[in-house]
Tab-separated table of C-alpha atoms in Angstrom:
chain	number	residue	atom	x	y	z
A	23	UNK	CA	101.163	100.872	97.030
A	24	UNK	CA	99.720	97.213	97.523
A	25	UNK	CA	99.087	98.336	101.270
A	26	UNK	CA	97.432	101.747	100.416
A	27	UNK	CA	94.649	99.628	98.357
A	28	UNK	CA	94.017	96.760	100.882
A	29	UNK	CA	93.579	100.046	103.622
A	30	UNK	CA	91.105	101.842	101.634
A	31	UNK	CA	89.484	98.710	100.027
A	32	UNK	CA	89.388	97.864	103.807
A	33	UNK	CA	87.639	101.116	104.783
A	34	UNK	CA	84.954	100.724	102.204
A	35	UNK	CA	83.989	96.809	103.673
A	36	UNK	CA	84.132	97.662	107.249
A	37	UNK	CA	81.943	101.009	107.264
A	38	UNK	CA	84.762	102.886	108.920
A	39	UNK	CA	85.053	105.586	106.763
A	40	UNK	CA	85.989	108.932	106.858
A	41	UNK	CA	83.444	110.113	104.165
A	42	UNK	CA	79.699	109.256	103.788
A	43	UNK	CA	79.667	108.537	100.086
A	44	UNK	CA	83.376	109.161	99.068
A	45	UNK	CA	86.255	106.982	100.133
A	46	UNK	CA	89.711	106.895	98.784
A	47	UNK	CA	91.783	104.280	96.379
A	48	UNK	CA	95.615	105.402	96.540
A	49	UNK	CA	96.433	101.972	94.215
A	50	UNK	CA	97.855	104.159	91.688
A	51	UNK	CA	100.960	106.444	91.029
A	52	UNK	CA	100.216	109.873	93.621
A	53	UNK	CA	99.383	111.850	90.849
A	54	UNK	CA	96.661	110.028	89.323
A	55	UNK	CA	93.907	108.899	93.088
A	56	UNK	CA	91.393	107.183	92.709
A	57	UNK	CA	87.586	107.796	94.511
A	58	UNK	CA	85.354	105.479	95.418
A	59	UNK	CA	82.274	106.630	95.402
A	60	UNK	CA	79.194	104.614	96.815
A	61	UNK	CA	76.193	105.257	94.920
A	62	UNK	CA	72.890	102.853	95.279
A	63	UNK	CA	74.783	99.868	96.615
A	64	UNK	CA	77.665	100.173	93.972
A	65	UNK	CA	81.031	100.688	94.188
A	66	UNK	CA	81.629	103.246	91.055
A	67	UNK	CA	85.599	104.306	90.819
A	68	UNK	CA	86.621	107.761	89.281
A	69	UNK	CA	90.048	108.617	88.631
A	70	UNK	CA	90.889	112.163	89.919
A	71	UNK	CA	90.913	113.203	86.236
A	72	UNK	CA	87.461	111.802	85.514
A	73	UNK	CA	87.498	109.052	84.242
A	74	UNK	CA	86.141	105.582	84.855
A	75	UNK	CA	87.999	102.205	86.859
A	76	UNK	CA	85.522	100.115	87.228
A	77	UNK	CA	85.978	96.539	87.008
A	78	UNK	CA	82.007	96.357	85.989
A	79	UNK	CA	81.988	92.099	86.737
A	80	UNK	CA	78.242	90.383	85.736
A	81	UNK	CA	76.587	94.007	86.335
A	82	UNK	CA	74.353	94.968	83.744
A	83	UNK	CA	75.835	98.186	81.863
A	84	UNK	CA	74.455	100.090	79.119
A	85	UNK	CA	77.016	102.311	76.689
A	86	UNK	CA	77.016	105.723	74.967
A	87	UNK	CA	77.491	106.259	70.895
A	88	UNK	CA	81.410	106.803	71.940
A	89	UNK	CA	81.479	103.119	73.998
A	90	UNK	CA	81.687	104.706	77.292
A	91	UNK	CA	79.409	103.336	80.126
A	92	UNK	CA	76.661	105.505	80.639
A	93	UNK	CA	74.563	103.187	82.963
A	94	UNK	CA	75.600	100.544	85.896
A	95	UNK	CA	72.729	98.446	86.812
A	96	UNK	CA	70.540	101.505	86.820
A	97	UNK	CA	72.783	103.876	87.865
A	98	UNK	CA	73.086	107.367	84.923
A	99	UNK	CA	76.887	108.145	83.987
A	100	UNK	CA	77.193	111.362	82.505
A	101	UNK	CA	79.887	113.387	80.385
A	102	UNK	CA	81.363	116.454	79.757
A	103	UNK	CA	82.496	117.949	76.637
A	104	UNK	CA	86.087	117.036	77.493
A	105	UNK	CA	84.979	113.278	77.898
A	106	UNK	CA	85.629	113.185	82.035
A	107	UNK	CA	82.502	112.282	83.928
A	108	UNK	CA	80.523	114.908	85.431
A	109	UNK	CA	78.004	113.110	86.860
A	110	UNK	CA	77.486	109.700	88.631
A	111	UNK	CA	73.366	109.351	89.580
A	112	UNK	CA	71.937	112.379	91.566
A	113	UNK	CA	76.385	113.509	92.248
A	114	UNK	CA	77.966	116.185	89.801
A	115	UNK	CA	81.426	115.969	89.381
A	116	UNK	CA	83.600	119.230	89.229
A	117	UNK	CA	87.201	120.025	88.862
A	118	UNK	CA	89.991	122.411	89.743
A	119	UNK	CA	91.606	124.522	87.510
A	120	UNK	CA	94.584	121.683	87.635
A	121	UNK	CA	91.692	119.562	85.994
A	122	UNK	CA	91.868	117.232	89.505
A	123	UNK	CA	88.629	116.397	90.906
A	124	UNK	CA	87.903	119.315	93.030
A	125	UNK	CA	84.044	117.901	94.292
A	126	UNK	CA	81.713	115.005	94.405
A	127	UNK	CA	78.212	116.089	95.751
A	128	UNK	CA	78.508	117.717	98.476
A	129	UNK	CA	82.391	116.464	99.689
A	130	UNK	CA	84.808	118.894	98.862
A	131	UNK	CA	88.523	117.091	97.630
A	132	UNK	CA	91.455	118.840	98.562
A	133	UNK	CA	95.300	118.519	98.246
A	134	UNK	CA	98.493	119.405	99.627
A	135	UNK	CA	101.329	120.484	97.739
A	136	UNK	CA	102.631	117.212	96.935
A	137	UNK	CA	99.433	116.612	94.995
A	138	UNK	CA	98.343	114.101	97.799
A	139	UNK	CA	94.865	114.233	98.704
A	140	UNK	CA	94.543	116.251	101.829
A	141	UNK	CA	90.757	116.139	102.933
A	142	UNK	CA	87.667	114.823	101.728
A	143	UNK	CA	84.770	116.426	103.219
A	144	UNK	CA	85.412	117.024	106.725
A	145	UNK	CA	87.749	114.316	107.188
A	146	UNK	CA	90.840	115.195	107.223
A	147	UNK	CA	94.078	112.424	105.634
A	148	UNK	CA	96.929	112.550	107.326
A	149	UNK	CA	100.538	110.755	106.192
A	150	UNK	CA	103.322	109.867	107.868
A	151	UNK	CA	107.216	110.709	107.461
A	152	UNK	CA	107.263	107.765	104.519
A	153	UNK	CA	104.998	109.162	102.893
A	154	UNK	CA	102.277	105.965	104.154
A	155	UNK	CA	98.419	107.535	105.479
A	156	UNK	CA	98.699	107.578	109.141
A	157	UNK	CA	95.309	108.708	109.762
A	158	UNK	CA	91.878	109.027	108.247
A	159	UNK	CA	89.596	111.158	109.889
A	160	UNK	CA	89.470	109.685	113.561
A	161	UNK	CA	90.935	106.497	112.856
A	162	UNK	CA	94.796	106.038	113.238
A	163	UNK	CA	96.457	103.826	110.750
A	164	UNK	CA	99.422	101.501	111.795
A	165	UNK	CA	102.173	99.604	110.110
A	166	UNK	CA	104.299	96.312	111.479
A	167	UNK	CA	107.662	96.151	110.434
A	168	UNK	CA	107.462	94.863	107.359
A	169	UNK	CA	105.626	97.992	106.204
A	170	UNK	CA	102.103	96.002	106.150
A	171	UNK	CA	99.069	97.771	107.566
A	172	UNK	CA	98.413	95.835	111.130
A	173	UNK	CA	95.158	98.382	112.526
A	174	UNK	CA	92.939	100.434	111.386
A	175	UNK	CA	90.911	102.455	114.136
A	176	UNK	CA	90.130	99.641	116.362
A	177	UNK	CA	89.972	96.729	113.810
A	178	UNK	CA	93.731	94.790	113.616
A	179	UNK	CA	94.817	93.155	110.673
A	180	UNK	CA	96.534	89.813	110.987
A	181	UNK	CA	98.694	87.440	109.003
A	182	UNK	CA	99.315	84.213	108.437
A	183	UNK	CA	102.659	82.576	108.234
A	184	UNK	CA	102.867	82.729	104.461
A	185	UNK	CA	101.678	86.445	104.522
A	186	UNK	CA	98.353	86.210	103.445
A	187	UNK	CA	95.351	88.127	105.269
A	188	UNK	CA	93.634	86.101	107.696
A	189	UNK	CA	91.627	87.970	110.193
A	190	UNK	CA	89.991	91.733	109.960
A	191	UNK	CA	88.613	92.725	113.134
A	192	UNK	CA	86.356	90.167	114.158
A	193	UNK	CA	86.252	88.435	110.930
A	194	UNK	CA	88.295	85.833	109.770
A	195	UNK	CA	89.413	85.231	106.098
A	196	UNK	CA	89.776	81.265	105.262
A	197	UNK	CA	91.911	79.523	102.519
A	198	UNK	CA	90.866	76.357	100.802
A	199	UNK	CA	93.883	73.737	99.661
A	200	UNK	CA	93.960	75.812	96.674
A	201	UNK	CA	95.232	78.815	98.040
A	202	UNK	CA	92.029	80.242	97.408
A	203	UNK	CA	89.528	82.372	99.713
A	204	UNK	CA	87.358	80.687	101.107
A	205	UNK	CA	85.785	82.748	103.651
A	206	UNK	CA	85.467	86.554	105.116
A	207	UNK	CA	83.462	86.271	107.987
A	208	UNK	CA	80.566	84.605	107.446
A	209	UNK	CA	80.136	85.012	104.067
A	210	UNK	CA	81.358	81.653	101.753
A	211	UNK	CA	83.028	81.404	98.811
A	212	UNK	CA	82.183	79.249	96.236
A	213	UNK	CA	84.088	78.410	93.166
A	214	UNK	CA	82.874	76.358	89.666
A	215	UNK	CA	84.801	73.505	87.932
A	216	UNK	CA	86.991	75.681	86.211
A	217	UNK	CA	87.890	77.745	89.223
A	218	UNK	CA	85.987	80.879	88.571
A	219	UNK	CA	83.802	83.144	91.398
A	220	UNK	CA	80.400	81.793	91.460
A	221	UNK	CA	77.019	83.443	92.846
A	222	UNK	CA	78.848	86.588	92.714
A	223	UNK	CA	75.661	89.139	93.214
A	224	UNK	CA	75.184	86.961	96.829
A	225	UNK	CA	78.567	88.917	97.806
A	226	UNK	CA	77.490	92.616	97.800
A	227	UNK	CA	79.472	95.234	95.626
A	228	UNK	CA	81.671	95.963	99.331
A	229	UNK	CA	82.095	92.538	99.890
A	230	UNK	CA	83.525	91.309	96.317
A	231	UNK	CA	85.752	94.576	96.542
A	232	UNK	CA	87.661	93.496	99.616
A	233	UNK	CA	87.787	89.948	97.875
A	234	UNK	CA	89.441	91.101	94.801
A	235	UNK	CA	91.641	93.422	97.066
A	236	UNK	CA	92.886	90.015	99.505
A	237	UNK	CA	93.312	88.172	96.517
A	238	UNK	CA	95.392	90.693	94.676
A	239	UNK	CA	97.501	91.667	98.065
A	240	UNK	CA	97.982	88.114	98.996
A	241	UNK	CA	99.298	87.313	95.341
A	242	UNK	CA	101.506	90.318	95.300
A	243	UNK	CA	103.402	89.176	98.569
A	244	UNK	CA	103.490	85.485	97.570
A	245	UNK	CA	106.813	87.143	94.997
């Protein structure tokens, strides 16, 4: 599913999305998605159960009397009785009688009988015979033949020789001797003695979400 991520991580960083608010993290097993939703510059991830993914980073959080997050850098998490999240700012959360997330705001979710999500709003997801999205709303989705995702709409995603990510549309993604990014476009990376991230907020939530993704997709394929 190491594709399925990178596409949707993709999605969320390049603006061409098939939702407004809500995008899509397949990343998981098919019978567990994971939504992105986009809330006041942040990048909050709900399972299709309701609950919480987020990898939270140097954001400022506050927590409930049961330890569950009920605030991200300003932004209100509420619960229901049955502990899934119901509400994420000004968005309620409801769910199907399967207990799947059925709505977020105003976006309906849907899905088809293999439990795959079908439609999100008025954008319609579309797979292929193995099983890989083909299309997301408009935008056609299209795989090389070693099953990596080379476009996405109009944006084509190329490789380097040791399989790592190196260009995204128009921007380019840079390595430094380390084997670390360096670069995504024209935004710099810049790492501390001990070879951690720093001046992380200069990123944007988007931004450090495609990061993580590249790193994690470029590692994976490296075994």
């Amino acid at each position: 599913m190491k594709t399925i991520l990178f596409l949707f991580s993709f999605f969320i960083f390049s603006g061409a999305v098939y939702s407004q608010a809500i995008k899509l993290d397949l990343s998981g097993n098919d019978k567990n998605h994971v939504f992105i939703v986009q809330k006041d510059g942040l990048n909050v991830r709900l399972d299709s159960k309701g609950g919480l993914q987020n990898d939270i980073g140097d954001k400022p959080v506050k927590r409930d009397l049961n330890g569950r997050l009920s605030d991200i850098d300003g932004l209100v998490i509420d619960y229901d009785i049955n502990g899934r999240v119901r509400q994420i700012g000004d968005d309620r959360i409801d769910y199907d009688i399967n207990d799947r997330v059925r709505q977020i705001g105003n976006k309906r979710i849907d899905y088809d009988i293999n439990n795959r999500v079908r439609q999100i709003g008025d954008d319609r997801v579309d797979y292929d015979i193995n099983n890989r999205v083909r299309q997301i709303g408009d935008d056609q989705v299209d795989y090389d033949i070693n099953n990596r995702v080379r476009q996405i709409g109009d944006k084509r995603i190329d490789y380097d020789i040791n399989n790592r990510v190196r260009q995204i549309g128009d921007d380019r993604v840079d390595y430094d001797i380390n084997g670390r990014i360096r670069q995504i476009g024209d935004k710099r990376i810049d790492y501390d003695i001990n070879g951690q991230m720093r001046e992380i907020s200069d990123l944007g939530d988007n931004l450090l979400l495609l990061y993580k993704t590249i790193q994690s997709f470029n590692n994976k394929n490296a075994h």
